[in-house]
Amino acid sequence: MKRNTVVAAALWLMMTATVAEGAAPAKQDNNPSQAGQSSIYFYDVAASATHGTGKLQINVDKHTFVFNGQGFMPSARIDLKARSAGSDDYIIFASGKVTPSGNLHIAGTWEADSVPEVVGSYYATLTGFELTNTGWFVARLACYYSTDGGVTWTETAHSSDITKGNSARVDWLIDLGVPDHALVKIHAIVVGGKDRTGDVWEYYDHMGSAWGYHITTVIQQYDISGVTWNPDLEWTYTSG
């Protein structure tokens, strides 16, 4: 569930720790539930034009957290990030996939000894895709991208044929015509069969223009398997 630190200009939602609705934000050394007695902290997230609502609960004593959200983009990959007091860096502490109905549930271990000052939710990011074909068919790698928050999608050019046991990889989606900061999802073309489309991610700025240098590649890898009339597309892991 842990992932490396990622520096990106991504869409995100600000969460603030609160005692209850309408209460003032809780400081790191105060408990929003029962000051001095409990170690459970709550972070509420408000809806925006591109995201839904959510609530994060952190139990510092038990080192656990639970996030529940609704109204997110279906099948999107979402990172949860936290920033500690006095720091400008957001650290990814969990990732999860939104259900087809727009709900998001992520639970796991909270490894820090204290609660964060700020928590946010972001689209998970990438620079490219890799597709491995283990099915009994010929596949091709392409993707869809959206520059209007997922309202409309445009298909890119595709790779050459990928036969069984082989892979195709695109390190930088700009090579397929994807604009910087677009939302993207892999499109696995099955020649003579049923195509498959994967999760929604956000595409990094390929030049790292905010800092003036190329960022490290972040490749989301998928495997397509099965038979022509019923292929199965599965996200496997993230690589550099």
CSV table of C-alpha atoms in Angstrom, one decimal:
chain,number,residue,atom,x,y,z
A,1,MET,CA,0.0,0.0,0.0
A,2,LYS,CA,3.0,2.3,0.5
A,3,ARG,CA,4.5,4.1,-2.5
A,4,ASN,CA,7.4,6.3,-3.0
A,5,THR,CA,7.2,10.1,-2.6
A,6,VAL,CA,5.8,11.7,-5.7
A,7,VAL,CA,6.1,15.4,-6.5
A,8,ALA,CA,3.3,16.4,-8.9
A,9,ALA,CA,1.0,19.2,-9.7
A,10,ALA,CA,-2.1,17.1,-9.2
A,11,LEU,CA,-5.8,17.7,-8.4
A,12,TRP,CA,-6.4,17.2,-4.7
A,13,LEU,CA,-8.8,17.8,-1.9
A,14,MET,CA,-7.8,19.5,1.3
A,15,MET,CA,-8.9,17.7,4.5
A,16,THR,CA,-8.9,19.3,7.9
A,17,ALA,CA,-9.0,17.5,11.2
A,18,THR,CA,-12.2,18.4,13.1
A,19,VAL,CA,-14.0,17.5,16.3
A,20,ALA,CA,-17.4,17.6,14.6
A,21,GLU,CA,-19.2,19.5,12.0
A,22,GLY,CA,-18.5,23.2,12.3
A,23,ALA,CA,-15.7,22.8,14.8
A,24,ALA,CA,-12.3,24.5,14.5
A,25,PRO,CA,-9.4,22.5,12.9
A,26,ALA,CA,-7.6,20.3,15.4
A,27,LYS,CA,-3.9,20.9,15.9
A,28,GLN,CA,-1.4,18.1,15.8
A,29,ASP,CA,-1.0,18.0,19.6
A,30,ASN,CA,-4.8,18.1,20.3
A,31,ASN,CA,-7.2,15.3,20.0
A,32,PRO,CA,-10.4,16.0,18.0
A,33,SER,CA,-12.4,13.3,19.8
A,34,GLN,CA,-11.5,13.3,23.6
A,35,ALA,CA,-8.5,15.6,24.3
A,36,GLY,CA,-5.9,13.8,26.4
A,37,GLN,CA,-7.8,10.5,26.4
A,38,SER,CA,-8.2,9.2,22.8
A,39,SER,CA,-5.8,9.0,19.9
A,40,ILE,CA,-8.4,8.9,17.1
A,41,TYR,CA,-8.3,11.7,14.6
A,42,PHE,CA,-10.9,12.5,11.8
A,43,TYR,CA,-10.3,14.4,8.6
A,44,ASP,CA,-13.3,15.5,6.5
A,45,VAL,CA,-13.2,16.1,2.8
A,46,ALA,CA,-15.7,18.3,1.0
A,47,ALA,CA,-17.0,17.6,-2.5
A,48,SER,CA,-15.6,19.6,-5.5
A,49,ALA,CA,-16.3,19.7,-9.2
A,50,THR,CA,-14.1,16.7,-9.8
A,51,HIS,CA,-14.2,14.7,-6.5
A,52,GLY,CA,-16.6,13.4,-4.0
A,53,THR,CA,-16.8,13.5,-0.3
A,54,GLY,CA,-14.8,11.4,2.1
A,55,LYS,CA,-13.6,10.9,5.7
A,56,LEU,CA,-10.3,9.7,6.9
A,57,GLN,CA,-9.9,8.2,10.4
A,58,ILE,CA,-6.4,7.7,12.0
A,59,ASN,CA,-5.8,5.8,15.2
A,60,VAL,CA,-2.4,6.7,16.3
A,61,ASP,CA,-2.2,4.2,19.2
A,62,LYS,CA,-3.3,1.3,17.0
A,63,HIS,CA,-1.4,2.6,14.0
A,64,THR,CA,-4.3,2.1,11.7
A,65,PHE,CA,-6.3,4.3,9.3
A,66,VAL,CA,-9.6,4.0,7.3
A,67,PHE,CA,-10.7,6.2,4.4
A,68,ASN,CA,-14.2,6.0,3.0
A,69,GLY,CA,-15.3,8.2,0.1
A,70,GLN,CA,-18.1,8.5,-2.4
A,71,GLY,CA,-18.8,10.4,-5.6
A,72,PHE,CA,-15.3,9.9,-7.1
A,73,MET,CA,-14.6,9.2,-10.8
A,74,PRO,CA,-15.4,5.5,-11.4
A,75,SER,CA,-12.4,3.2,-11.7
A,76,ALA,CA,-9.9,5.9,-10.9
A,77,ARG,CA,-6.7,5.3,-9.0
A,78,ILE,CA,-6.4,7.6,-6.0
A,79,ASP,CA,-3.4,8.4,-3.8
A,80,LEU,CA,-3.8,9.6,-0.2
A,81,LYS,CA,-1.0,12.0,0.8
A,82,ALA,CA,-0.1,13.6,4.1
A,83,ARG,CA,2.1,16.6,5.0
A,84,SER,CA,3.5,17.0,8.5
A,85,ALA,CA,3.8,20.3,10.4
A,86,GLY,CA,6.7,22.4,9.2
A,87,SER,CA,7.2,20.4,6.0
A,88,ASP,CA,6.4,21.2,2.4
A,89,ASP,CA,6.5,17.6,1.1
A,90,TYR,CA,3.5,15.4,0.7
A,91,ILE,CA,4.1,11.7,1.3
A,92,ILE,CA,1.9,9.0,-0.3
A,93,PHE,CA,0.7,6.7,2.5
A,94,ALA,CA,-2.0,4.8,0.7
A,95,SER,CA,-3.5,4.1,-2.8
A,96,GLY,CA,-6.8,2.6,-3.9
A,97,LYS,CA,-9.1,2.1,-6.8
A,98,VAL,CA,-12.6,3.7,-7.0
A,99,THR,CA,-15.5,1.2,-7.6
A,100,PRO,CA,-17.6,1.5,-10.7
A,101,SER,CA,-20.3,3.2,-8.5
A,102,GLY,CA,-17.8,5.9,-7.4
A,103,ASN,CA,-17.1,4.7,-3.9
A,104,LEU,CA,-13.6,4.5,-2.4
A,105,HIS,CA,-12.5,2.5,0.6
A,106,ILE,CA,-8.9,2.3,1.7
A,107,ALA,CA,-7.7,0.8,5.0
A,108,GLY,CA,-4.3,0.0,6.3
A,109,THR,CA,-1.4,0.7,8.8
A,110,TRP,CA,-0.5,4.2,9.9
A,111,GLU,CA,3.2,4.1,10.4
A,112,ALA,CA,3.8,7.6,11.6
A,113,ASP,CA,3.8,8.4,15.4
A,114,SER,CA,1.8,11.5,15.1
A,115,VAL,CA,-1.1,12.8,13.0
A,116,PRO,CA,-0.4,15.0,9.8
A,117,GLU,CA,-1.1,18.7,9.6
A,118,VAL,CA,-2.7,18.4,6.1
A,119,VAL,CA,-4.0,15.4,4.2
A,120,GLY,CA,-5.2,15.3,0.6
A,121,SER,CA,-6.5,12.9,-2.1
A,122,TYR,CA,-5.0,13.0,-5.6
A,123,TYR,CA,-5.3,11.1,-8.9
A,124,ALA,CA,-2.5,8.6,-9.0
A,125,THR,CA,0.1,9.6,-11.6
A,126,LEU,CA,2.2,8.1,-14.4
A,127,THR,CA,4.4,9.0,-17.4
A,128,GLY,CA,3.7,5.8,-19.4
A,129,PHE,CA,2.2,2.3,-19.7
A,130,GLU,CA,3.5,-1.2,-20.3
A,131,LEU,CA,1.3,-4.0,-21.5
A,132,THR,CA,2.3,-7.7,-21.3
A,133,ASN,CA,0.3,-10.2,-23.4
A,134,THR,CA,-0.1,-13.7,-21.9
A,135,GLY,CA,-3.3,-14.4,-23.8
A,136,TRP,CA,-4.1,-16.5,-26.8
A,137,PHE,CA,-4.4,-13.5,-29.2
A,138,VAL,CA,-2.5,-10.5,-30.6
A,139,ALA,CA,-2.8,-7.3,-28.6
A,140,ARG,CA,-1.8,-3.6,-29.1
A,141,LEU,CA,-1.1,-0.9,-26.6
A,142,ALA,CA,-3.0,2.4,-26.8
A,143,CYS,CA,-4.7,4.7,-24.3
A,144,TYR,CA,-7.5,7.2,-23.9
A,145,TYR,CA,-7.0,10.7,-22.6
A,146,SER,CA,-9.2,13.5,-21.3
A,147,THR,CA,-8.5,17.2,-20.9
A,148,ASP,CA,-11.9,18.1,-19.4
A,149,GLY,CA,-12.0,16.0,-16.3
A,150,GLY,CA,-13.3,12.9,-17.8
A,151,VAL,CA,-16.2,14.3,-19.7
A,152,THR,CA,-14.9,13.4,-23.1
A,153,TRP,CA,-12.1,10.9,-24.1
A,154,THR,CA,-9.8,10.8,-27.1
A,155,GLU,CA,-8.0,7.6,-28.3
A,156,THR,CA,-4.3,7.7,-29.1
A,157,ALA,CA,-2.3,5.9,-31.7
A,158,HIS,CA,-1.4,2.3,-30.8
A,159,SER,CA,1.7,0.1,-30.7
A,160,SER,CA,2.6,-2.6,-33.1
A,161,ASP,CA,1.3,-6.2,-32.5
A,162,ILE,CA,2.1,-7.8,-29.2
A,163,THR,CA,2.1,-11.6,-29.5
A,164,LYS,CA,1.8,-14.0,-26.6
A,165,GLY,CA,4.7,-13.7,-24.1
A,166,ASN,CA,5.8,-10.3,-25.3
A,167,SER,CA,5.3,-6.7,-24.1
A,168,ALA,CA,5.1,-3.2,-25.4
A,169,ARG,CA,6.0,-0.1,-23.4
A,170,VAL,CA,5.6,3.7,-23.8
A,171,ASP,CA,7.7,5.6,-21.2
A,172,TRP,CA,6.3,9.0,-22.1
A,173,LEU,CA,2.7,9.3,-23.2
A,174,ILE,CA,3.5,12.5,-25.2
A,175,ASP,CA,4.9,10.1,-27.8
A,176,LEU,CA,1.3,8.9,-28.3
A,177,GLY,CA,0.0,12.5,-28.5
A,178,VAL,CA,-1.2,12.8,-24.8
A,179,PRO,CA,-1.2,16.4,-23.5
A,180,ASP,CA,0.5,17.3,-20.2
A,181,HIS,CA,-1.7,16.8,-17.1
A,182,ALA,CA,-4.4,14.9,-19.0
A,183,LEU,CA,-6.4,12.1,-17.3
A,184,VAL,CA,-5.4,8.8,-19.0
A,185,LYS,CA,-6.5,5.2,-19.0
A,186,ILE,CA,-4.9,2.3,-20.9
A,187,HIS,CA,-6.7,0.8,-23.9
A,188,ALA,CA,-5.7,-2.8,-24.6
A,189,ILE,CA,-6.7,-3.6,-28.2
A,190,VAL,CA,-7.4,-7.3,-28.8
A,191,VAL,CA,-7.1,-8.0,-32.6
A,192,GLY,CA,-10.3,-9.8,-33.7
A,193,GLY,CA,-11.6,-9.8,-30.1
A,194,LYS,CA,-12.9,-7.6,-27.3
A,195,ASP,CA,-10.8,-4.6,-26.2
A,196,ARG,CA,-10.3,-3.8,-22.6
A,197,THR,CA,-9.9,-0.4,-20.8
A,198,GLY,CA,-8.1,0.1,-17.5
A,199,ASP,CA,-8.0,2.5,-14.6
A,200,VAL,CA,-8.0,6.3,-14.7
A,201,TRP,CA,-4.7,8.0,-13.9
A,202,GLU,CA,-3.3,11.5,-14.2
A,203,TYR,CA,-0.5,12.0,-16.7
A,204,TYR,CA,2.6,13.9,-15.4
A,205,ASP,CA,4.0,16.9,-17.1
A,206,HIS,CA,6.5,15.2,-19.3
A,207,MET,CA,9.1,18.0,-19.0
A,208,GLY,CA,8.7,18.7,-15.3
A,209,SER,CA,8.2,22.3,-16.3
A,210,ALA,CA,7.5,23.5,-12.8
A,211,TRP,CA,11.1,22.6,-11.8
A,212,GLY,CA,12.9,22.8,-15.1
A,213,TYR,CA,14.0,19.2,-15.5
A,214,HIS,CA,12.8,15.8,-16.6
A,215,ILE,CA,11.0,13.8,-13.9
A,216,THR,CA,11.6,10.1,-13.4
A,217,THR,CA,9.5,7.8,-15.4
A,218,VAL,CA,6.5,6.2,-13.6
A,219,ILE,CA,5.3,3.3,-15.6
A,220,GLN,CA,2.0,1.6,-14.8
A,221,GLN,CA,2.2,-2.0,-15.9
A,222,TYR,CA,-0.8,-4.2,-17.0
A,223,ASP,CA,-1.2,-7.8,-18.0
A,224,ILE,CA,-3.8,-9.0,-20.5
A,225,SER,CA,-4.6,-12.7,-20.6
A,226,GLY,CA,-7.4,-15.1,-21.5
A,227,VAL,CA,-8.9,-15.8,-24.9
A,228,THR,CA,-10.0,-13.6,-27.7
A,229,TRP,CA,-13.7,-13.4,-26.9
A,230,ASN,CA,-13.1,-12.9,-23.1
A,231,PRO,CA,-9.7,-11.2,-22.3
A,232,ASP,CA,-8.8,-10.1,-18.8
A,233,LEU,CA,-6.9,-6.9,-18.2
A,234,GLU,CA,-5.2,-6.5,-14.8
A,235,TRP,CA,-3.0,-3.8,-13.3
A,236,THR,CA,0.1,-5.5,-11.9
A,237,TYR,CA,2.5,-2.9,-10.4
A,238,THR,CA,4.3,0.4,-10.8
A,239,SER,CA,7.9,0.7,-12.1
A,240,GLY,CA,10.3,3.4,-13.0
